[in-house]
Every structure is written in structure tokens, then in C-alpha cells.
mmCIF file of C-alpha atoms and ligand atoms in Angstrom:
data_model
loop_
_atom_site.group_PDB
_atom_site.id
_atom_site.type_symbol
_atom_site.label_atom_id
_atom_site.label_comp_id
_atom_site.label_asym_id
_atom_site.label_seq_id
_atom_site.Cartn_x
_atom_site.Cartn_y
_atom_site.Cartn_z
ATOM 1 C CA UNK O 1 68.813 -46.423 -21.781
ATOM 2 C CA UNK O 2 69.865 -44.645 -25.030
ATOM 3 C CA UNK O 3 67.412 -42.737 -27.166
ATOM 4 C CA UNK O 4 68.648 -41.785 -30.554
ATOM 5 C CA UNK O 5 67.511 -38.732 -32.471
ATOM 6 C CA UNK O 6 66.506 -40.782 -35.427
ATOM 7 C CA UNK O 7 64.398 -44.007 -35.404
ATOM 8 C CA UNK O 8 67.540 -46.165 -35.424
ATOM 9 C CA UNK O 9 71.274 -45.698 -35.149
ATOM 10 C CA UNK O 10 73.350 -46.253 -38.187
ATOM 11 C CA UNK O 11 76.059 -49.136 -37.934
ATOM 12 C CA UNK O 12 78.904 -46.362 -37.482
ATOM 13 C CA UNK O 13 76.876 -44.597 -34.959
ATOM 14 C CA UNK O 14 76.040 -47.817 -33.049
ATOM 15 C CA UNK O 15 79.786 -48.795 -33.177
ATOM 16 C CA UNK O 16 80.727 -45.303 -31.618
ATOM 17 C CA UNK O 17 78.293 -46.028 -28.772
ATOM 18 C CA UNK O 18 79.494 -49.534 -28.392
ATOM 19 C CA UNK O 19 83.149 -48.460 -28.192
ATOM 20 C CA UNK O 20 82.329 -45.935 -25.336
ATOM 21 C CA UNK O 21 80.384 -48.497 -23.514
ATOM 22 C CA UNK O 22 82.978 -51.371 -23.801
ATOM 23 C CA UNK O 23 85.632 -49.037 -22.408
ATOM 24 C CA UNK O 24 83.553 -48.848 -19.192
ATOM 25 C CA UNK O 25 83.028 -52.673 -19.354
ATOM 26 C CA UNK O 26 79.370 -52.363 -20.617
ATOM 27 C CA UNK O 27 77.670 -53.537 -23.645
ATOM 28 C CA UNK O 28 74.767 -52.213 -25.762
ATOM 29 C CA UNK O 29 71.501 -54.200 -26.610
ATOM 30 C CA UNK O 30 69.312 -52.835 -29.558
ATOM 31 C CA UNK O 31 65.611 -53.172 -28.783
ATOM 32 C CA UNK O 32 63.430 -52.912 -31.720
ATOM 33 C CA UNK O 33 60.107 -51.224 -30.768
ATOM 34 C CA UNK O 34 57.101 -50.936 -33.111
ATOM 35 C CA UNK O 35 58.339 -47.520 -34.289
ATOM 36 C CA UNK O 36 61.745 -47.124 -33.326
ATOM 37 C CA UNK O 37 64.759 -48.640 -31.787
ATOM 38 C CA UNK O 38 66.035 -47.859 -28.086
ATOM 39 C CA UNK O 39 69.321 -49.108 -26.795
ATOM 40 C CA UNK O 40 69.915 -50.489 -23.281
ATOM 41 C CA UNK O 41 73.141 -50.228 -21.636
ATOM 42 C CA UNK O 42 73.940 -53.701 -20.050
ATOM 43 C CA UNK O 43 76.383 -53.338 -16.941
ATOM 44 C CA UNK O 44 76.861 -50.688 -14.637
ATOM 45 C CA UNK O 45 74.995 -47.819 -16.480
ATOM 46 C CA UNK O 46 75.617 -45.398 -13.645
ATOM 47 C CA UNK O 47 79.110 -44.692 -14.799
ATOM 48 C CA UNK O 48 79.332 -40.927 -14.994
ATOM 49 C CA UNK O 49 82.031 -40.827 -17.797
ATOM 50 C CA UNK O 50 80.320 -43.207 -20.116
ATOM 51 C CA UNK O 51 76.935 -41.419 -19.362
ATOM 52 C CA UNK O 52 78.391 -38.045 -20.442
ATOM 53 C CA UNK O 53 80.352 -39.201 -23.509
ATOM 54 C CA UNK O 54 77.371 -41.110 -24.973
ATOM 55 C CA UNK O 55 74.862 -38.292 -24.018
ATOM 56 C CA UNK O 56 77.326 -35.910 -25.783
ATOM 57 C CA UNK O 57 77.079 -37.642 -29.215
ATOM 58 C CA UNK O 58 75.553 -35.461 -31.829
ATOM 59 C CA UNK O 59 73.023 -38.159 -32.842
ATOM 60 C CA UNK O 60 71.862 -39.005 -29.326
ATOM 61 C CA UNK O 61 68.640 -37.364 -27.978
ATOM 62 C CA UNK O 62 68.858 -38.441 -24.483
ATOM 63 C CA UNK O 63 70.483 -41.238 -22.033
ATOM 64 C CA UNK O 64 67.935 -42.070 -19.370
ATOM 65 C CA UNK O 65 69.384 -43.387 -16.121
ATOM 66 C CA UNK O 66 66.372 -45.055 -14.384
ATOM 67 C CA UNK O 67 67.080 -46.567 -11.003
ATOM 68 C CA UNK O 68 64.541 -49.356 -11.125
ATOM 69 C CA UNK O 69 64.932 -53.131 -10.897
ATOM 70 C CA UNK O 70 63.357 -53.215 -14.284
ATOM 71 C CA UNK O 71 64.646 -50.493 -16.548
ATOM 72 C CA UNK O 72 62.835 -51.558 -19.709
ATOM 73 C CA UNK O 73 59.652 -52.428 -18.333
ATOM 74 C CA UNK O 74 59.458 -49.101 -16.145
ATOM 75 C CA UNK O 75 56.855 -46.783 -16.868
ATOM 76 C CA UNK O 76 59.470 -44.008 -17.180
ATOM 77 C CA UNK O 77 61.795 -45.976 -19.584
ATOM 78 C CA UNK O 78 62.152 -45.258 -23.221
ATOM 79 C CA UNK O 79 59.613 -48.016 -23.997
ATOM 80 C CA UNK O 80 56.751 -45.967 -22.232
ATOM 81 C CA UNK O 81 54.999 -45.387 -25.570
ATOM 82 C CA UNK O 82 55.431 -48.860 -26.722
ATOM 83 C CA UNK O 83 52.230 -50.570 -27.563
ATOM 84 C CA UNK O 84 51.744 -54.200 -27.978
ATOM 85 C CA UNK O 85 49.816 -55.489 -30.918
ATOM 86 C CA UNK O 86 48.389 -58.997 -31.493
ATOM 87 C CA UNK O 87 47.455 -59.552 -34.919
ATOM 88 C CA UNK O 88 45.919 -56.280 -36.277
ATOM 89 C CA UNK O 89 44.799 -55.286 -32.845
ATOM 90 C CA UNK O 90 46.552 -52.932 -30.207
ATOM 91 C CA UNK O 91 46.008 -54.305 -26.907
ATOM 92 C CA UNK O 92 44.180 -52.134 -24.526
ATOM 93 C CA UNK O 93 43.373 -49.294 -27.123
ATOM 94 C CA UNK O 94 39.608 -49.289 -27.953
ATOM 95 C CA UNK O 95 38.006 -52.144 -26.105
ATOM 96 C CA UNK O 96 38.936 -54.885 -23.661
ATOM 97 C CA UNK O 97 41.391 -57.382 -25.495
ATOM 98 C CA UNK O 98 39.836 -60.828 -25.096
ATOM 99 C CA UNK O 99 41.353 -64.222 -25.943
ATOM 100 C CA UNK O 100 39.222 -67.288 -25.164
ATOM 101 C CA UNK O 101 39.377 -71.051 -25.881
ATOM 102 C CA UNK O 102 39.717 -74.410 -24.166
ATOM 103 C CA UNK O 103 42.259 -75.215 -21.689
ATOM 104 C CA UNK O 104 43.466 -78.045 -23.664
ATOM 105 C CA UNK O 105 42.820 -79.088 -27.329
ATOM 106 C CA UNK O 106 41.647 -82.613 -27.594
ATOM 107 C CA UNK O 107 43.683 -84.180 -30.576
ATOM 108 C CA UNK O 108 41.298 -87.077 -30.890
ATOM 109 C CA UNK O 109 38.365 -84.662 -31.383
ATOM 110 C CA UNK O 110 39.334 -81.633 -33.468
ATOM 111 C CA UNK O 111 35.923 -80.775 -34.235
ATOM 112 C CA UNK O 112 35.309 -79.705 -30.775
ATOM 113 C CA UNK O 113 38.017 -77.250 -30.880
ATOM 114 C CA UNK O 114 37.082 -75.996 -34.404
ATOM 115 C CA UNK O 115 33.571 -75.370 -33.494
ATOM 116 C CA UNK O 116 34.324 -73.527 -30.284
ATOM 117 C CA UNK O 117 36.829 -71.431 -32.337
ATOM 118 C CA UNK O 118 33.864 -70.503 -34.764
ATOM 119 C CA UNK O 119 31.377 -69.813 -31.962
ATOM 120 C CA UNK O 120 34.110 -67.611 -30.151
ATOM 121 C CA UNK O 121 34.782 -65.660 -33.408
ATOM 122 C CA UNK O 122 31.008 -65.027 -33.361
ATOM 123 C CA UNK O 123 31.116 -63.990 -29.839
ATOM 124 C CA UNK O 124 33.574 -61.247 -30.805
ATOM 125 C CA UNK O 125 36.779 -62.358 -29.225
ATOM 126 C CA UNK O 126 40.228 -60.955 -30.322
ATOM 127 C CA UNK O 127 42.119 -64.235 -30.093
ATOM 128 C CA UNK O 128 41.960 -67.947 -29.532
ATOM 129 C CA UNK O 129 43.749 -69.834 -26.948
ATOM 130 C CA UNK O 130 44.206 -73.625 -26.669
ATOM 131 C CA UNK O 131 46.584 -75.740 -24.763
ATOM 132 C CA UNK O 132 48.777 -77.914 -27.056
ATOM 133 C CA UNK O 133 51.547 -78.970 -24.559
ATOM 134 C CA UNK O 134 50.175 -78.953 -21.007
ATOM 135 C CA UNK O 135 52.056 -78.356 -17.747
ATOM 136 C CA UNK O 136 50.373 -80.986 -15.261
ATOM 137 C CA UNK O 137 50.741 -81.430 -11.690
ATOM 138 C CA UNK O 138 51.249 -85.350 -12.135
ATOM 139 C CA UNK O 139 53.215 -87.153 -14.912
ATOM 140 C CA UNK O 140 50.289 -89.347 -15.284
ATOM 141 C CA UNK O 141 47.929 -86.784 -16.536
ATOM 142 C CA UNK O 142 47.494 -85.850 -20.188
ATOM 143 C CA UNK O 143 50.582 -83.986 -21.354
ATOM 144 C CA UNK O 144 49.623 -82.695 -24.676
ATOM 145 C CA UNK O 145 50.342 -83.546 -28.418
ATOM 146 C CA UNK O 146 51.910 -82.038 -31.374
ATOM 147 C CA UNK O 147 48.822 -82.840 -33.413
ATOM 148 C CA UNK O 148 47.075 -80.266 -31.486
ATOM 149 C CA UNK O 149 49.390 -77.526 -32.908
ATOM 150 C CA UNK O 150 47.910 -78.326 -36.351
ATOM 151 C CA UNK O 151 44.468 -78.211 -35.037
ATOM 152 C CA UNK O 152 44.898 -74.571 -33.697
ATOM 153 C CA UNK O 153 46.680 -73.530 -36.745
ATOM 154 C CA UNK O 154 43.750 -74.749 -38.770
ATOM 155 C CA UNK O 155 41.401 -72.727 -36.516
ATOM 156 C CA UNK O 156 43.446 -69.561 -37.095
ATOM 157 C CA UNK O 157 43.142 -70.075 -40.917
ATOM 158 C CA UNK O 158 39.483 -70.619 -40.746
ATOM 159 C CA UNK O 159 38.710 -67.797 -38.303
ATOM 160 C CA UNK O 160 41.421 -65.452 -39.168
ATOM 161 C CA UNK O 161 42.044 -64.898 -35.323
ATOM 162 C CA UNK O 162 45.528 -64.823 -33.712
ATOM 163 C CA UNK O 163 46.359 -67.745 -31.599
ATOM 164 C CA UNK O 164 47.846 -68.157 -28.134
ATOM 165 C CA UNK O 165 49.607 -71.402 -26.954
ATOM 166 C CA UNK O 166 51.862 -72.170 -23.892
ATOM 167 C CA UNK O 167 55.465 -73.080 -24.477
ATOM 168 C CA UNK O 168 57.254 -74.821 -21.728
ATOM 169 C CA UNK O 169 60.763 -75.685 -23.331
ATOM 170 C CA UNK O 170 63.096 -74.921 -26.278
ATOM 171 C CA UNK O 171 61.636 -77.463 -28.691
ATOM 172 C CA UNK O 172 57.989 -76.402 -28.170
ATOM 173 C CA UNK O 173 59.153 -72.705 -28.596
ATOM 174 C CA UNK O 174 60.925 -73.477 -31.753
ATOM 175 C CA UNK O 175 57.871 -75.204 -33.242
ATOM 176 C CA UNK O 176 55.638 -72.422 -32.089
ATOM 177 C CA UNK O 177 57.912 -69.691 -33.745
ATOM 178 C CA UNK O 178 58.219 -71.703 -37.081
ATOM 179 C CA UNK O 179 54.462 -72.008 -36.947
ATOM 180 C CA UNK O 180 54.346 -68.184 -36.565
ATOM 181 C CA UNK O 181 52.172 -68.387 -33.416
ATOM 182 C CA UNK O 182 50.978 -65.067 -32.414
ATOM 183 C CA UNK O 183 50.999 -65.161 -28.684
ATOM 184 C CA UNK O 184 53.655 -67.362 -26.667
ATOM 185 C CA UNK O 185 52.162 -68.081 -23.324
ATOM 186 C CA UNK O 186 54.537 -68.630 -20.255
ATOM 187 C CA UNK O 187 52.480 -70.537 -17.594
ATOM 188 C CA UNK O 188 52.441 -69.996 -13.901
ATOM 189 C CA UNK O 189 54.828 -72.778 -13.337
ATOM 190 C CA UNK O 190 57.456 -71.269 -15.625
ATOM 191 C CA UNK O 191 56.930 -67.645 -14.589
ATOM 192 C CA UNK O 192 60.194 -67.538 -12.865
ATOM 193 C CA UNK O 193 62.167 -69.792 -15.274
ATOM 194 C CA UNK O 194 64.617 -67.317 -16.162
ATOM 195 C CA UNK O 195 66.495 -69.394 -18.709
ATOM 196 C CA UNK O 196 63.101 -70.009 -20.610
ATOM 197 C CA UNK O 197 62.191 -66.441 -20.415
ATOM 198 C CA UNK O 198 65.574 -65.381 -21.816
ATOM 199 C CA UNK O 199 65.358 -67.903 -24.659
ATOM 200 C CA UNK O 200 61.946 -66.737 -25.543
ATOM 201 C CA UNK O 201 63.006 -63.138 -25.573
ATOM 202 C CA UNK O 202 65.985 -63.945 -27.802
ATOM 203 C CA UNK O 203 64.379 -66.266 -30.251
ATOM 204 C CA UNK O 204 61.261 -64.087 -30.711
ATOM 205 C CA UNK O 205 63.130 -60.895 -30.861
ATOM 206 C CA UNK O 206 62.156 -59.053 -34.156
ATOM 207 C CA UNK O 207 59.189 -61.422 -34.900
ATOM 208 C CA UNK O 208 55.508 -60.596 -34.482
ATOM 209 C CA UNK O 209 55.197 -62.950 -31.408
ATOM 210 C CA UNK O 210 53.888 -61.428 -28.367
ATOM 211 C CA UNK O 211 54.478 -63.129 -24.918
ATOM 212 C CA UNK O 212 51.647 -63.543 -22.487
ATOM 213 C CA UNK O 213 53.505 -64.036 -19.169
ATOM 214 C CA UNK O 214 51.292 -65.573 -16.433
ATOM 215 C CA UNK O 215 52.003 -64.384 -12.776
ATOM 216 C CA UNK O 216 53.842 -67.079 -10.833
ATOM 217 C CA UNK O 217 51.257 -68.386 -8.338
ATOM 218 C CA UNK O 218 53.892 -68.058 -5.548
ATOM 219 C CA UNK O 219 54.945 -64.654 -6.770
ATOM 220 C CA UNK O 220 54.454 -62.159 -3.941
ATOM 221 C CA UNK O 221 55.118 -58.643 -5.381
ATOM 222 C CA UNK O 222 54.221 -56.905 -8.473
ATOM 223 C CA UNK O 223 57.951 -55.988 -8.652
ATOM 224 C CA UNK O 224 59.071 -59.614 -8.935
ATOM 225 C CA UNK O 225 56.379 -60.214 -11.743
ATOM 226 C CA UNK O 226 57.542 -57.055 -13.748
ATOM 227 C CA UNK O 227 61.152 -58.092 -13.314
ATOM 228 C CA UNK O 228 60.381 -61.504 -14.753
ATOM 229 C CA UNK O 229 59.003 -59.718 -17.900
ATOM 230 C CA UNK O 230 62.061 -57.692 -17.947
ATOM 231 C CA UNK O 231 64.056 -60.860 -18.902
ATOM 232 C CA UNK O 232 62.011 -61.359 -22.033
ATOM 233 C CA UNK O 233 62.291 -57.573 -23.062
ATOM 234 C CA UNK O 234 65.898 -57.328 -22.175
ATOM 235 C CA UNK O 235 66.613 -60.080 -24.798
ATOM 236 C CA UNK O 236 64.918 -57.960 -27.413
ATOM 237 C CA UNK O 237 61.207 -58.680 -27.619
ATOM 238 C CA UNK O 238 59.176 -55.805 -26.061
ATOM 239 C CA UNK O 239 55.811 -57.382 -26.867
ATOM 240 C CA UNK O 240 55.049 -58.486 -23.384
ATOM 241 C CA UNK O 241 51.618 -58.709 -21.716
ATOM 242 C CA UNK O 242 51.347 -59.313 -17.847
ATOM 243 C CA UNK O 243 48.597 -61.955 -16.890
ATOM 244 C CA UNK O 244 47.552 -62.190 -13.347
ATOM 245 C CA UNK O 245 45.851 -65.609 -12.796
ATOM 246 C CA UNK O 246 45.460 -65.972 -9.002
ATOM 247 C CA UNK O 247 48.205 -66.973 -6.403
ATOM 248 C CA UNK O 248 48.642 -69.294 -3.633
ATOM 249 C CA UNK O 249 47.575 -69.860 -0.775
ATOM 250 C CA UNK O 250 44.139 -70.566 -2.242
ATOM 251 C CA UNK O 251 41.239 -68.645 -0.972
ATOM 252 C CA UNK O 252 39.096 -71.502 0.535
ATOM 253 C CA UNK O 253 36.405 -72.506 -2.222
ATOM 254 C CA UNK O 254 38.359 -70.850 -5.144
ATOM 255 C CA UNK O 255 41.120 -72.391 -7.184
ATOM 256 C CA UNK O 256 43.629 -69.652 -6.174
ATOM 257 C CA UNK O 257 43.680 -66.271 -4.464
ATOM 258 C CA UNK O 258 42.048 -63.983 -7.041
ATOM 259 C CA UNK O 259 44.445 -61.161 -7.852
ATOM 260 C CA UNK O 260 42.795 -59.033 -10.604
ATOM 261 C CA UNK O 261 43.067 -56.157 -8.142
ATOM 262 C CA UNK O 262 46.835 -55.944 -8.615
ATOM 263 C CA UNK O 263 46.029 -54.419 -12.363
ATOM 264 C CA UNK O 264 46.188 -50.858 -11.299
ATOM 265 C CA UNK O 265 49.385 -51.457 -9.177
ATOM 266 C CA UNK O 266 50.946 -52.980 -12.125
ATOM 267 C CA UNK O 267 49.803 -50.287 -14.632
ATOM 268 C CA UNK O 268 51.291 -47.562 -12.365
ATOM 269 C CA UNK O 269 54.696 -49.234 -12.565
ATOM 270 C CA UNK O 270 54.935 -50.445 -16.188
ATOM 271 C CA UNK O 271 53.727 -49.589 -19.604
ATOM 272 C CA UNK O 272 52.906 -53.243 -20.479
ATOM 273 C CA UNK O 273 49.339 -54.231 -20.863
ATOM 274 C CA UNK O 274 47.609 -56.334 -18.120
ATOM 275 C CA UNK O 275 45.489 -59.179 -19.458
ATOM 276 C CA UNK O 276 43.745 -61.010 -16.525
ATOM 277 C CA UNK O 277 43.019 -64.644 -16.510
ATOM 278 C CA UNK O 278 39.854 -65.044 -14.419
ATOM 279 C CA UNK O 279 39.419 -68.837 -15.033
ATOM 280 C CA UNK O 280 42.649 -70.302 -13.258
ATOM 281 C CA UNK O 281 42.048 -67.518 -10.580
ATOM 282 C CA UNK O 282 38.564 -68.604 -9.482
ATOM 283 C CA UNK O 283 38.531 -71.991 -11.060
ATOM 284 C CA UNK O 284 34.697 -72.394 -11.330
ATOM 285 C CA UNK O 285 32.814 -71.462 -14.587
ATOM 286 C CA UNK O 286 30.041 -69.701 -12.373
ATOM 287 C CA UNK O 287 32.383 -66.959 -11.015
ATOM 288 C CA UNK O 288 34.203 -66.236 -14.217
ATOM 289 C CA UNK O 289 31.953 -63.424 -15.418
ATOM 290 C CA UNK O 290 32.177 -61.631 -12.083
ATOM 291 C CA UNK O 291 36.032 -61.951 -12.084
ATOM 292 C CA UNK O 292 36.180 -60.742 -15.536
ATOM 293 C CA UNK O 293 34.183 -57.584 -14.984
ATOM 294 C CA UNK O 294 36.059 -57.035 -11.787
ATOM 295 C CA UNK O 295 39.417 -57.102 -13.610
ATOM 296 C CA UNK O 296 38.211 -54.693 -16.266
ATOM 297 C CA UNK O 297 36.748 -52.377 -13.448
ATOM 298 C CA UNK O 298 40.343 -52.464 -11.845
ATOM 299 C CA UNK O 299 41.679 -51.181 -15.109
ATOM 300 C CA UNK O 300 42.962 -54.349 -16.887
ATOM 301 C CA UNK O 301 43.554 -54.032 -20.551
ATOM 302 C CA UNK O 302 42.106 -57.561 -21.467
ATOM 303 C CA UNK O 303 41.084 -61.078 -20.384
ATOM 304 C CA UNK O 304 42.288 -64.608 -21.289
ATOM 305 C CA UNK O 305 39.370 -66.864 -20.654
ATOM 306 C CA UNK O 306 38.886 -70.620 -20.755
ATOM 307 C CA UNK O 307 35.886 -71.541 -23.050
ATOM 308 C CA UNK O 308 34.613 -74.587 -24.579
ATOM 309 C CA UNK O 309 31.528 -75.293 -26.749
ATOM 310 C CA UNK O 310 30.728 -78.357 -24.458
ATOM 311 C CA UNK O 311 32.835 -78.035 -21.274
ATOM 312 C CA UNK O 312 31.670 -81.555 -20.032
ATOM 313 C CA UNK O 313 33.392 -83.103 -23.115
ATOM 314 C CA UNK O 314 36.679 -81.212 -22.501
ATOM 315 C CA UNK O 315 39.845 -82.372 -21.141
ATOM 316 C CA UNK O 316 42.142 -80.590 -18.717
ATOM 317 C CA UNK O 317 40.498 -77.787 -16.822
ATOM 318 C CA UNK O 318 37.631 -77.419 -19.180
ATOM 319 C CA UNK O 319 34.707 -79.348 -17.243
ATOM 320 C CA UNK O 320 35.319 -77.295 -14.093
ATOM 321 C CA UNK O 321 36.050 -73.845 -15.359
ATOM 322 C CA UNK O 322 35.412 -73.283 -18.928
ATOM 323 C CA UNK O 323 32.454 -71.106 -19.884
ATOM 324 C CA UNK O 324 30.472 -71.499 -23.063
ATOM 325 C CA UNK O 325 30.890 -69.154 -26.024
ATOM 326 C CA UNK O 326 27.425 -67.617 -25.219
ATOM 327 C CA UNK O 327 28.771 -66.365 -21.882
ATOM 328 C CA UNK O 328 31.868 -65.088 -23.612
ATOM 329 C CA UNK O 329 29.761 -63.076 -25.897
ATOM 330 C CA UNK O 330 27.975 -61.516 -22.670
ATOM 331 C CA UNK O 331 31.439 -60.850 -21.306
ATOM 332 C CA UNK O 332 32.563 -59.209 -24.467
ATOM 333 C CA UNK O 333 29.552 -56.969 -24.335
ATOM 334 C CA UNK O 334 29.388 -56.067 -20.665
ATOM 335 C CA UNK O 335 33.195 -55.571 -20.308
ATOM 336 C CA UNK O 336 32.855 -53.333 -23.281
ATOM 337 C CA UNK O 337 30.298 -51.232 -21.764
ATOM 338 C CA UNK O 338 32.280 -51.012 -18.400
ATOM 339 C CA UNK O 339 35.417 -50.199 -20.325
ATOM 340 C CA UNK O 340 33.721 -47.200 -21.951
ATOM 341 C CA UNK O 341 32.111 -46.096 -18.696
ATOM 342 C CA UNK O 342 35.410 -46.589 -16.893
ATOM 343 C CA UNK O 343 37.196 -44.136 -19.370
ATOM 344 C CA UNK O 344 34.210 -41.560 -19.094
ATOM 345 C CA UNK O 345 34.652 -41.758 -15.422
ATOM 346 C CA UNK O 346 38.327 -41.099 -15.622
ATOM 347 C CA UNK O 347 37.991 -38.077 -17.919
HETATM 348 C C1 PEP X 401 46.436 -72.692 -18.690
HETATM 349 O O1 PEP X 401 46.294 -71.509 -19.172
HETATM 350 O O2 PEP X 401 45.769 -73.649 -19.239
HETATM 351 C C2 PEP X 401 47.457 -72.974 -17.708
HETATM 352 C C3 PEP X 401 47.949 -73.938 -17.360
HETATM 353 O O3 PEP X 401 47.616 -71.744 -16.924
HETATM 354 P P1 PEP X 401 48.378 -71.498 -15.686
HETATM 355 O O4 PEP X 401 49.871 -71.545 -16.081
HETATM 356 O O5 PEP X 401 48.025 -70.028 -15.328
HETATM 357 O O6 PEP X 401 48.098 -72.562 -14.572
HETATM 358 MN MN1 MN X 402 43.929 -74.400 -17.963
#
């Protein structure tokens, strides 16, 4: 990883670095952070001669050699002071970052989504979620509808809140980027779909879109989870949030095996914010509050929660696991208090 003295290398400087790298069969990737650019060396970056030549250039501050399976996501990388912003809010700065909304937007009943969106804005959330295209276990279940994209865009316009939708393929990704969706969600089923992760990183590089990467439900280790996020960052988009959402095998009685407790492990390894999804983790609305607070107590930076103004009328997961906006308000308030106490306790 190369860190220049100035915020960015000029074209001639970059060319000099690229020439040195290519002489050692490596290439250089420019990564635009919020305030400055850093440059990753792709290939065998341990090569001594290349390392010394680049480090010796007058315009280079330092060249880091991090022995890590995820050199950009690593806490010690040049991106360690990178902060992820969604809309105007820096994730994990002053209070828990909370996204909420229905599992699935019902295209035949847009007022349910719009009313939910307004109630959530009142409840104090930082962003709205809503499934436009849905990854479903069987092909006979409802799969989603492009019309729902228009509905969530309308909700953004009316509430001013940033929006989060899941994308599962290139076409959906392109539509979401055209619509300037604020958060691109990668679901648990695609959490290790490396081609999709690369494409998301590449097409969203330099845009304002962040990526909420769910943990694969079969993903065993925090390292594998962080390495999946590395695919997005290594293609040029460092605005990644990690989202534990429960794993398998399921804890009998819950939807998955709750895993909010990995938040501090992730945070010790990477600079990326952790935004826990309690809804898919426990899978029952009555346990969502406890799981949310547990996540914040464990050090998570935020939450992504399923919420619906009338869960019984919802489609997808909503009848079972969505909480009403009133409950979200309680979570916003209680998680906020817990957050301040957590910082007092740490100081
Ligand atoms: C969702 O957020 O509605 C969803 C399908 O999540 P996951 O990919 O975590 O199952
Ligand atoms: Mn869902």
C-alpha cells in the first residue's frame, strides 16, 4: 500500500510508480478515500527491490507491507482513518446508525411503504430499507418488481432519508446506480459471490454509494467475512459496512444463530463499521429489541432492522419479524443511551 505525501499523485508521479511496479510484474490500483487517495500494489508486493524504489521516490510518504489476507480492510492499512458516510451522516460517529424498513416493498400497495417511511423518519432513523428484488428460497415465492424501486425513490424524496436496497446481479446494480441509491445491500446468499462483489466495487467506485455487506450465513470466520469485503474495496469503493445477520446452523427457536457478538472481533481487525441486522438473526419481532441492544453493547456502529407500519399486511419476512415504527423509536432512544454509556465506560 502506497501513501503519497500529497492527497493524490499527479499523472506523472503515478506513471513513475506504475513503471516501477510493472517492472516487477505488479500493477497499481488507485483508491479514492473521502479525503485522499491511497494506492494498492496488486501482485507480489513483498518484492524488496520494487518496495525500496517506490519508497525512495521524493513524493511518497510511506509504503506499507501488511501481511494480511485483506490488506485494504486491515485496521493497520492506509485506509485505517477512512470513515463511511451515508447521506450526510458518518456511520458510527455520534450515535448508532440505524436503517429500518420493510423486508419487501409491496408494489401493489405503495401507501403502506410510504406511511412506514414517514413513521420511521419520525422515529429518528438515519436511513430507509426496502426490498425491491428479493432473493427467495423457492422460485415460486414473490421475486420483486422494478416498480418498487420507484416507490422507495419516492420515499427518499418525501423524507430526505438515504435508501438501502439489495442488488443480486449486474442489471439490478446498474438500475440502482442510475437511481443513485445510497446503500447497495449484498445479501447473505451473495456474500461470497466474488464476481458480483468485484462488479459492485468497480461500478460504484468514485460514487456516493456505500455497500452493506451481509455476513454469509455459512461463513465461519470473521476473516472470511472481511476478505469478502476486500473484493469491493480492492475494486475502488472503500465505503463498506459489515453486517452480521445470523449464521447456520440455526439456534433452535431462532431463525439463525445470532452473531452480534462478533462485532468487537470484526472491529479489532478492520476499520470498517459494523451494522448488525437483528431481524434475520433472531427472526421473531419480539426478540428484535434485545438483539439490537446486545449488538450496540458489543460495540456495533449501527443496526439494520425490518420494520413495517402493519406487519401483518407485509409480504416477505414482515409478518413474522418486522417491528412497528413505535418499537424502532424505542430502539433509537435506548440504543442511543447505551451508546453514550458505552463510551463513558470506555473512557
Ligand atoms: C433482507 O435483508 O431482507 C434479506 C433477504 O437479508 P439476508 O440476505 O440477510 O437474508
Ligand atoms: Mn427480509
